[in-house]
XYZ file of C-alpha atoms in Angstrom:
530
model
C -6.934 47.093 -0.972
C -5.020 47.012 2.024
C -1.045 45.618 2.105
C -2.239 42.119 2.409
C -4.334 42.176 -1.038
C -2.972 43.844 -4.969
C -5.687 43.832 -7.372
C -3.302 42.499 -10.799
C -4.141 46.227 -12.366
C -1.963 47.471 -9.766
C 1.094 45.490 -10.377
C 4.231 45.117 -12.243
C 7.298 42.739 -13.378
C 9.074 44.973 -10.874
C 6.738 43.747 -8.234
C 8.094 40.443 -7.519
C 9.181 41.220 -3.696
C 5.199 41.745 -3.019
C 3.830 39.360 -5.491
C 5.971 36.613 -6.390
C 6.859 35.957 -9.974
C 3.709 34.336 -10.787
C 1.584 37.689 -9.526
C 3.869 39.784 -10.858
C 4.010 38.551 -14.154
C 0.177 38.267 -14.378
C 0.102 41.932 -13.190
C 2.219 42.814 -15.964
C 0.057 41.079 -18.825
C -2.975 42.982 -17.821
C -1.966 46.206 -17.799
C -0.279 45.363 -20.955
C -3.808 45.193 -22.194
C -3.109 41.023 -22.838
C -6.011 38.704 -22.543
C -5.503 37.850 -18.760
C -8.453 36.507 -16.110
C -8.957 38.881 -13.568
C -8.118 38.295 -10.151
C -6.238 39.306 -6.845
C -2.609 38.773 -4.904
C -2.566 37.923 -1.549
C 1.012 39.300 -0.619
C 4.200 38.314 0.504
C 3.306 40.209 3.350
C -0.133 38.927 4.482
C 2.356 35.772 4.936
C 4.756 37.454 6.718
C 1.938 38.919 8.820
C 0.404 35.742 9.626
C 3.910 34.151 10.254
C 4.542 36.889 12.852
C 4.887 34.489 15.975
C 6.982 31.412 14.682
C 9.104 33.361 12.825
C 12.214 32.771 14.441
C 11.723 29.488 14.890
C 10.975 28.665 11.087
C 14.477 30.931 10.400
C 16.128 28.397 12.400
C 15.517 25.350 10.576
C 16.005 26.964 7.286
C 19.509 27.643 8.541
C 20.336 23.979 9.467
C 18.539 23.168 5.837
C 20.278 24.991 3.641
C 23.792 24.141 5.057
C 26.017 22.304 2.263
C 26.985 19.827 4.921
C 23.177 18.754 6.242
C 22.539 15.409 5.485
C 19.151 14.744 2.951
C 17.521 12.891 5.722
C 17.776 16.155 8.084
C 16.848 18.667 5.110
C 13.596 16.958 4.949
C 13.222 16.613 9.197
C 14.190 20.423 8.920
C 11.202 20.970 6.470
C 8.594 19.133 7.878
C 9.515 20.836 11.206
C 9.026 24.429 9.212
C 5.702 22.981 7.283
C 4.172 22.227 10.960
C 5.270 25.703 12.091
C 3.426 27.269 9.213
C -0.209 25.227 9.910
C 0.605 26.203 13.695
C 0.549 29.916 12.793
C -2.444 29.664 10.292
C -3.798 32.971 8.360
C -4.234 36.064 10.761
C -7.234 37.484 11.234
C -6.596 40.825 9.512
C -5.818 38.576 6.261
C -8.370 36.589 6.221
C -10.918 39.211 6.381
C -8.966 41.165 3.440
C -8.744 37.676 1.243
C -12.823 37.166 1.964
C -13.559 41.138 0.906
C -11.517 40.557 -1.836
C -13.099 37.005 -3.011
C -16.164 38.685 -2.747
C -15.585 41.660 -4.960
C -14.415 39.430 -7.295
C -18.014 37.375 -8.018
C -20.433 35.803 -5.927
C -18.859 32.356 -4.454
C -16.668 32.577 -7.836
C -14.977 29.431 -8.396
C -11.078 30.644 -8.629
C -7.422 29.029 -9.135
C -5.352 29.034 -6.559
C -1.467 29.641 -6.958
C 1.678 29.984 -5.034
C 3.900 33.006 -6.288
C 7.069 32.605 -4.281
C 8.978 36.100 -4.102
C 11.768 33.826 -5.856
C 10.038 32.055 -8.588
C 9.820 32.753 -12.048
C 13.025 34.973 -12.240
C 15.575 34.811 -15.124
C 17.578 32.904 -12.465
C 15.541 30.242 -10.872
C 12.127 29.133 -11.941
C 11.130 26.986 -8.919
C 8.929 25.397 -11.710
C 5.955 22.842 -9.987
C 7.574 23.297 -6.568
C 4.600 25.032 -5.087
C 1.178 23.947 -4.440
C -1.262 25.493 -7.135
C -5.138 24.486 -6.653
C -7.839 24.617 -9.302
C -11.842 25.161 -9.100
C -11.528 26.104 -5.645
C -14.947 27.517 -4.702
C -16.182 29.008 -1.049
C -14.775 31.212 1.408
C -14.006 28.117 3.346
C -12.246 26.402 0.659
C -10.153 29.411 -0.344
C -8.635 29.589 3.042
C -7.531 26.361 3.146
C -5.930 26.414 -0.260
C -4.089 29.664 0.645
C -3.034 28.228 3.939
C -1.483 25.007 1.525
C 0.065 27.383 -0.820
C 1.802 28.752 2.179
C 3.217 25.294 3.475
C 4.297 24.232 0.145
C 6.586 27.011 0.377
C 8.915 24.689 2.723
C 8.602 21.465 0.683
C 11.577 18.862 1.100
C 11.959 19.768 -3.011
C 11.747 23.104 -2.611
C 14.198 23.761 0.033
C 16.677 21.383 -1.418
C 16.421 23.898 -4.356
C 17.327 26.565 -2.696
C 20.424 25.000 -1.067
C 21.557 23.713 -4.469
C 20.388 26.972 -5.725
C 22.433 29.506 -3.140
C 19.331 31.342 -2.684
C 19.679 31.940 1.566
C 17.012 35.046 1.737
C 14.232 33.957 3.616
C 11.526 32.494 1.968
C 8.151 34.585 1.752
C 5.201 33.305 -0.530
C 3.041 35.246 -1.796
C -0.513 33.401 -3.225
C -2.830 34.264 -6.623
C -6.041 34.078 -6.548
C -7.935 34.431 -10.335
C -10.641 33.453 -12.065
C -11.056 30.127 -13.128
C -11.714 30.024 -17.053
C -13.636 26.770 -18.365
C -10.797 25.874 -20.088
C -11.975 23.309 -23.070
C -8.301 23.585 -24.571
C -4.838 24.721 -22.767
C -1.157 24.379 -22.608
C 2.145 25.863 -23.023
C 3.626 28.298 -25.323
C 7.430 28.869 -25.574
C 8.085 31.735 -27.940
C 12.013 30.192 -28.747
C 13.144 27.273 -29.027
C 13.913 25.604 -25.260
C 16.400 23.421 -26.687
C 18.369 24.689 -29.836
C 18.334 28.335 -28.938
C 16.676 28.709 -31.865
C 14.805 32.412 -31.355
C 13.019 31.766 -34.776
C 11.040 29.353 -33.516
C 8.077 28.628 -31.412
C 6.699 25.605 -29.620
C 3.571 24.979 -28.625
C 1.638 22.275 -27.153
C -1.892 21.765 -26.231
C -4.303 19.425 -24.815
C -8.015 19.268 -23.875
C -9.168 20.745 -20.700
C -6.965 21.908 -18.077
C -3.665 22.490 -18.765
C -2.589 20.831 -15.533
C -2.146 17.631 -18.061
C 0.291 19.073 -19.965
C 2.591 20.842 -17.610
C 2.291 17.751 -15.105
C 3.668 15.495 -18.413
C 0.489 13.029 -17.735
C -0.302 13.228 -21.102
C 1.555 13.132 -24.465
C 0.192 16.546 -25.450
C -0.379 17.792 -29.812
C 2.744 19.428 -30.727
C 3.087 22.582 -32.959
C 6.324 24.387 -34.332
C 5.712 27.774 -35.828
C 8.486 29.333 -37.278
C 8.425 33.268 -36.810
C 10.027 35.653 -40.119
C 9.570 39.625 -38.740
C 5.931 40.286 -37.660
C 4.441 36.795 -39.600
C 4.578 33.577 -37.790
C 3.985 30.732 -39.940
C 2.867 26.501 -38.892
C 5.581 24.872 -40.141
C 5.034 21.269 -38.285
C 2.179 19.313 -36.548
C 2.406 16.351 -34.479
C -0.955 14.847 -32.926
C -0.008 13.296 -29.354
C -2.045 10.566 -27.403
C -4.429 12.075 -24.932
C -5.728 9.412 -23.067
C -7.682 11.682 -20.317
C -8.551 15.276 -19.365
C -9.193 17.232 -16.685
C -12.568 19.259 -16.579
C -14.656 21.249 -13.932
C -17.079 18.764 -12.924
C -20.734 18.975 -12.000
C -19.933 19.665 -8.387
C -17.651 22.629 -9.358
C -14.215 20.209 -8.607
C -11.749 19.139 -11.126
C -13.067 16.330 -12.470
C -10.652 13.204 -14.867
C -12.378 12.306 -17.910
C -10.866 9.612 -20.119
C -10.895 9.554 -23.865
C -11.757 7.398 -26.520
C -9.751 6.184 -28.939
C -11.194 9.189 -31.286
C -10.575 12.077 -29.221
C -7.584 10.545 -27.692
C -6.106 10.699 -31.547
C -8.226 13.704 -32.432
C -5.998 17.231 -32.959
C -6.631 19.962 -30.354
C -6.125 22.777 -32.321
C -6.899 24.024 -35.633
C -3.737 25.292 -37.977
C -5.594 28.996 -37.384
C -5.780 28.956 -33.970
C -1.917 27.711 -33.525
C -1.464 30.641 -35.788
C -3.355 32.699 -33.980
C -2.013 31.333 -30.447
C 1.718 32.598 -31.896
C 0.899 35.787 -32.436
C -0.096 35.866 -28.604
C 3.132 34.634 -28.027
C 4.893 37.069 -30.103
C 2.954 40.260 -28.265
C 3.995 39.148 -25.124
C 7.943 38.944 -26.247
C 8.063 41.925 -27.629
C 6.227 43.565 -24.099
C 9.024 41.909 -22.390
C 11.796 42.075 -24.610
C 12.991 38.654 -24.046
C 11.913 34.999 -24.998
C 8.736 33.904 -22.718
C 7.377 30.502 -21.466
C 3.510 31.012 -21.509
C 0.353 28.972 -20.046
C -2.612 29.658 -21.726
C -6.304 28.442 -22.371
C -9.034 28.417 -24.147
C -12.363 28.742 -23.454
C -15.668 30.178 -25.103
C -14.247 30.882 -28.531
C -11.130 33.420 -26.701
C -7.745 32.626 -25.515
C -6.049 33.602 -22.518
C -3.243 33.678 -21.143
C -2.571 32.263 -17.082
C 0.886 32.759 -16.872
C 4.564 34.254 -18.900
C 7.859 34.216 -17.416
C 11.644 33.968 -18.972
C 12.579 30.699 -20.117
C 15.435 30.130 -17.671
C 17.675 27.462 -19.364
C 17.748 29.275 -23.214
C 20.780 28.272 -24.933
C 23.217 30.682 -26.567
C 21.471 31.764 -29.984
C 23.529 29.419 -32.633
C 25.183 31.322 -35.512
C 22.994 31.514 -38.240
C 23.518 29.756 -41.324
C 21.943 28.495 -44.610
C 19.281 26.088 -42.999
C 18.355 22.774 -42.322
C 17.703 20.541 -45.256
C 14.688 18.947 -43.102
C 14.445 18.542 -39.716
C 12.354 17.360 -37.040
C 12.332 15.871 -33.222
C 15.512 16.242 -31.447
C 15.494 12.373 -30.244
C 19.246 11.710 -29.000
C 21.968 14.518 -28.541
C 25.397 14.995 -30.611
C 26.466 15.812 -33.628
C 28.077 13.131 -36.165
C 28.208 13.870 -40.007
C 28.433 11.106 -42.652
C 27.123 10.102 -46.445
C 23.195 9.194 -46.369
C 21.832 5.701 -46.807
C 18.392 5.452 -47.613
C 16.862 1.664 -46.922
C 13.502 0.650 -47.069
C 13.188 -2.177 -44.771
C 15.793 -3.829 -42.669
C 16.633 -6.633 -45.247
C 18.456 -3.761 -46.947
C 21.211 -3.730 -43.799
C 23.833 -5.286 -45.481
C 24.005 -1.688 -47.971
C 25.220 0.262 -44.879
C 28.330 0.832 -44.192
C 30.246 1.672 -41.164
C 29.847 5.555 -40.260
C 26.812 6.226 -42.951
C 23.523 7.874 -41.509
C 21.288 5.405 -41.470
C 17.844 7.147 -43.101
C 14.936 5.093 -43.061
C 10.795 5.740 -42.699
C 10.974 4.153 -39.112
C 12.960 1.639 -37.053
C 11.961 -1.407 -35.301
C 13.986 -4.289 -33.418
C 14.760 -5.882 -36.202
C 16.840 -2.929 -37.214
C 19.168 -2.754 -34.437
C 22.182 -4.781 -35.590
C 22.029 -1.668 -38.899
C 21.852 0.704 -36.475
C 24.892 -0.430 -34.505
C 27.362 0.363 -37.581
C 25.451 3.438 -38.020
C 26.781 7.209 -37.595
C 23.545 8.617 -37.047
C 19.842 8.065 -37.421
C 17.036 10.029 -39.190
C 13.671 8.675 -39.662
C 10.151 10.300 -41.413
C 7.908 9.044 -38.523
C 8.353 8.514 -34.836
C 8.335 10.813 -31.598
C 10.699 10.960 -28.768
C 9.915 7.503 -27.550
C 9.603 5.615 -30.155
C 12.146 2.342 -31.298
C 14.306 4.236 -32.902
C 14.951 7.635 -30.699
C 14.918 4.872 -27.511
C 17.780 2.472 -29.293
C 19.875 5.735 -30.118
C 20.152 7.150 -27.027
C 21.471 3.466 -25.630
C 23.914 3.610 -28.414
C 24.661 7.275 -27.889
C 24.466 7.984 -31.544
C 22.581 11.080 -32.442
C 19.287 10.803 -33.873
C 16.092 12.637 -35.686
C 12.724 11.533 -35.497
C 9.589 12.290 -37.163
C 11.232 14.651 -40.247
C 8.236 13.575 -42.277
C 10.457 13.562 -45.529
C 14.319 12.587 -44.799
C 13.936 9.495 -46.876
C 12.683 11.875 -49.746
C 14.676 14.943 -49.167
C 17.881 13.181 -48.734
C 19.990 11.455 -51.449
C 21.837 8.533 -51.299
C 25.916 9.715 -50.820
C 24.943 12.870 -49.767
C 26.995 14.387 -46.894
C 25.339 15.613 -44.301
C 25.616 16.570 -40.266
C 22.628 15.264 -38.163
C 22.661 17.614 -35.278
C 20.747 15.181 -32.684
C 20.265 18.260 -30.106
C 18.513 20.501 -32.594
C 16.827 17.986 -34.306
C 18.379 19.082 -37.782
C 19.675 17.926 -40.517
C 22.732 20.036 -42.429
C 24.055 19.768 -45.917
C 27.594 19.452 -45.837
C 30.197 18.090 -42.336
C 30.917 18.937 -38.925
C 33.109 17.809 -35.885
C 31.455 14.885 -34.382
C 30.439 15.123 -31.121
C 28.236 12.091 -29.565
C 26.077 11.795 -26.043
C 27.901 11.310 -22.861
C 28.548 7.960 -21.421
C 26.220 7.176 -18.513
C 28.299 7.184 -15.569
C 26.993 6.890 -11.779
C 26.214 10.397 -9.804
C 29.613 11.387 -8.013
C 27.363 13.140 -5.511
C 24.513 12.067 -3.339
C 21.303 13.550 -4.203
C 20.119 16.283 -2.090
C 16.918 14.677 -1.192
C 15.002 11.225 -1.084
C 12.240 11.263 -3.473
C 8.543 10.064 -2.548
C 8.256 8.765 -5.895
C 9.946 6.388 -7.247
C 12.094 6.336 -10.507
C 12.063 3.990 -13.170
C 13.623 3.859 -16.280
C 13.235 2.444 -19.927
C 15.539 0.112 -20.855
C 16.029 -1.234 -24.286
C 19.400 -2.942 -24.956
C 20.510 -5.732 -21.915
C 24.250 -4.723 -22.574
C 23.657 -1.295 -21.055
C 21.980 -2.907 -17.908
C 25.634 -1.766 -16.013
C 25.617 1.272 -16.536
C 21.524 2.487 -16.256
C 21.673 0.701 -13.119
C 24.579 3.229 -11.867
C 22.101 5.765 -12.347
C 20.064 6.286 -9.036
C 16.985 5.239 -10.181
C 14.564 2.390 -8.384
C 14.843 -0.327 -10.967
C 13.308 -0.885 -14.876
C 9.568 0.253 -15.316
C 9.916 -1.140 -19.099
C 12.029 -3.177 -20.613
C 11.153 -4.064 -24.279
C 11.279 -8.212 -24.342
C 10.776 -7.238 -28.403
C 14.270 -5.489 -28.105
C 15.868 -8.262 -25.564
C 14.716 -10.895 -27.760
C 16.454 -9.366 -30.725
C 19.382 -9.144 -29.257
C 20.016 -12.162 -27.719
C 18.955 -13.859 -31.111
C 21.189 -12.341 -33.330
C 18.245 -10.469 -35.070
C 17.100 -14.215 -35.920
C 13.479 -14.880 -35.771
C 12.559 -17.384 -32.629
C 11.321 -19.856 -34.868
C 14.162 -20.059 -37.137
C 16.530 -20.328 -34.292
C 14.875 -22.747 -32.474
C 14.654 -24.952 -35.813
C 18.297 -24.522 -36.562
C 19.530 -24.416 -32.840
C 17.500 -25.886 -30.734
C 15.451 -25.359 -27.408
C 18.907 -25.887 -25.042
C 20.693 -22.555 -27.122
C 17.203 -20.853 -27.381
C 16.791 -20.870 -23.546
C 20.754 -20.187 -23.257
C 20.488 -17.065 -25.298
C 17.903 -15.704 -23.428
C 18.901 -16.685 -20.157
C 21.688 -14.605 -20.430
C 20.474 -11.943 -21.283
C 17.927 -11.826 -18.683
C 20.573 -12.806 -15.842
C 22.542 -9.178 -17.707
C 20.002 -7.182 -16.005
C 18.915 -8.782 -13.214
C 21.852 -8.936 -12.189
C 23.144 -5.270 -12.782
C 19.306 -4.581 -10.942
C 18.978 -6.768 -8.413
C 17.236 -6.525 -5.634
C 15.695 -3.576 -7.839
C 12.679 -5.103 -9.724
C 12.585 -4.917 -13.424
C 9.154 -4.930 -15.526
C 9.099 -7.336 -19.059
C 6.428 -6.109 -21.773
């Protein structure tokens, strides 16, 4: 192949200068012998190449953009500017004719994945992660063209550019473009081979839905869950959590990416079999040890084999935590900090009263009626629950550390026990520790680099916070929880109860004030009631 093209066999991690991260990595894992699709780079300099005559002009924009003093509104004038340059210039006519000889060695009118590899990406120090166009099923000479050609634009994307100002990264942007066989992926996701957020290097994640993995890494979907806990050269399931698929994203009859939605079933049904998570570790654990350090992986399934689309360092590991005796159960890290305090087990929120101030409140699951326990509470540790559920939502508006879906805390843990519920890790310690609790919300002290074309909303559970999430710059309240408003505002008293002891005038009172709480702190921002 000529300068423009690298066939992955050719290629290296030290490559990244002609291949991007992306194509580098990939060229790694095959000639590591890893299960990899085969496929092609179109290189940093085919773009370069192609970019020959507005150069200069694209160089001059980027300057004014990635000055500390530009204003957000002139980053993005400066990157449209440079995104018009690029279509201007178009692909040469020495690349194309490489990328179309290459496309055809490949398979006849093959349908292939398009990706940008930026020569910055997917280093240990930036990972540019979703900044640059990637394009799926793309099938045709025709096609493949004008997906490159994107690729190459999405390089100056307002996001992208505002990274690299916040970044410090000033050398001029080059993008080089993968181009690899589309597998018909029937199961994908992600793979991190340590623990993203503990540090943990013991431990793997991975999570997986059906079809393309585009669900999972775009966060469309609440994807299956697996920890597998790694002990030498054996990597054992330790935890399984079955998310909510509601769709999935297919290559449809007309060779395009096709959304399918799900029934109830296979919405609820589990992706992967306790073998094949097994098996999927083990991946995961060849690929460290090739590298030497912990990777984040994409990788699919399809026709009975897995493979893998894509490794590179996980760029935000913690420090690895001094080791120590174990967690006496643990589970979803739902609200950060650390607070330690003797266990109370209750069954059902009746059973409030039996707290007292600074316990950890342990309990099967939370609902609204459990907030007014949860206030005097330390900490909170539940068997059930995800991320978003009542009681990982109400904890992080109280700022009190919290672990979710243990599966056995109300079993495991005795009543008077002391214990440390590490809210970051999602563990749960024998024994005490310095508390430490989540930081106050406070407003941004610094403008945002860049408007966002999408809009921000955020969850909102308890009114008396309204102040301070509206501080936050965020667009207004996508969900508010009129369960856990209506709690509040009654004193934990059921409405009919309060209206027969109280009356209609103090029943509307109540709750008038605690909807004026928020819209005032929002307005003119809307907020959503469900």
């Amino acid at each position: 192949m000529t300068t423009y093209l690298r066939d992955f066999s050719t290629l290296g991690k030290s490559d990244t200068a002609v291949a991007g991260g992306k194509g580098a990595n990939l060229g790694e894992l095959t000639r590591a012998g890893l299960p990899v699709p085969p496929g092609f780079v179109v290189t940093a300099e085919a773009f370069r190449t192609s970019m020959k005559q507005v150069r200069e002009d694209i160089a001059a924009e980027l300057t004014i953009a990635l000055d500390r003093g530009t204003s957000p509104q002139r980053l993005e004038e400066c990157a449209e500017r440079m995104r018009e340059l690029v279509r201007k210039a178009g692909v040469s006519d020495d690349v194309r004719h490489a990328v179309l000889q290459a496309y055809r060695d490949l398979g006849q009118n093959e349908s292939v994945a398009v990706r940008s590899s930026a020569t910055s990406e997917d280093t240990a120090g930036a990972s540019f992660a979703g900044m640059n166009s990637t394009f799926t099923n793309t099938r045709g000479a025709h096609a493949l063209l004008d997906r490159l050609l994107d690729c190459w634009v999405s390089l100056f994307g307002t996001r992208s550019i505002a990274y690299r100002a916040e970044q410090g990264i000033t050398d001029e942007p080059a993008i080089a473009v993968v181009v690899q066989r589309m597998v018909n992926s029937e199961r994908s996701g992600v793979m991190f081979t340590a623990d993203p957020s503990s540090g943990d290097r013991d431990k793997m994640l991975v999570e997986a839905s059906f079809g393309l993995g585009e669900v999972v890494v775009s966060g469309s979907v609440e994807p299956d869950t697996y920890v597998l806990r790694r002990n030498g050269d054996a990597v054992s399931l330790v935890d399984t959590r079955v998310g909510r698929k509601t769709h999935k994203i297919v290559r449809g009859a007309n060779g395009n990416d096709e959304r399918i939605e799900l029934t109830a079933e296979e919405s609820h049904a589990q992706v992967l079999t306790d073998a094949e998570v097994v098996a999927i570790g083990q991946l995961g654990m060849r690929v460290q040890r090739h590298y030497g350090e912990p990777q984040d992986t994409e990788w699919a399934v399809a026709d009975g084999k897995t493979w893998l689309v894509q490794s590179r360092p996980i760029t935000t590991l913690p420090d690895e935590a001094p080791t120590s005796t174990g967690p006496l159960v643990a589970g979803l890290a739902a609200s950060p900090g650390i607070a330690s305090g003797r266990v109370r087990v209750l069954r059902s929120p009746d059973e409030g009263g039996r707290l007292r101030d600074g316990e950890v409140l342990v309990a099967e699951m939370t609902n609204p009626d459990w907030v007014p326990t949860m206030r005097r509470a330390s900490a909170v540790v539940t068997d059930g629950g995800g991320i978003t559920c009542h009681a990982a939502i109400v904890a992080r508006e109280l700022r009190v550390p919290c672990v979710v879906g243990t599966g056995s805390a109300t079993t495991v843990l005795k009543e008077g026990q002391l214990i440390t519920v590490d809210g970051s890790s999602g563990e749960v310690r024998a024994g005490s520790a310095p508390i430490t609790t989540a930081p106050r919300i406070v407003a941004p002290v610094v403008q945002a680099n860049e408007a966002l074309g999408t809009r921000v909303y955020v969850n909102l559970a308890l009114p008396e916070h309204a102040a301070e999430v509206a501080a936050m710059p965020v667009d207004g309240v996508g969900l508010l929880r009129a369960e856990f408003m209506l709690t509040e505002a009654l004193g934990a008293e059921h409405p009919r109860r309060f209206l027969a002891r109280r009356g209609p005038e103090d029943f509307i009172g109540a709750m008038a004030s605690s909807l004026l709480q928020i819209t005032h702190a929002f307005a003119p921002r809307p907020v959503i009631y469900r």
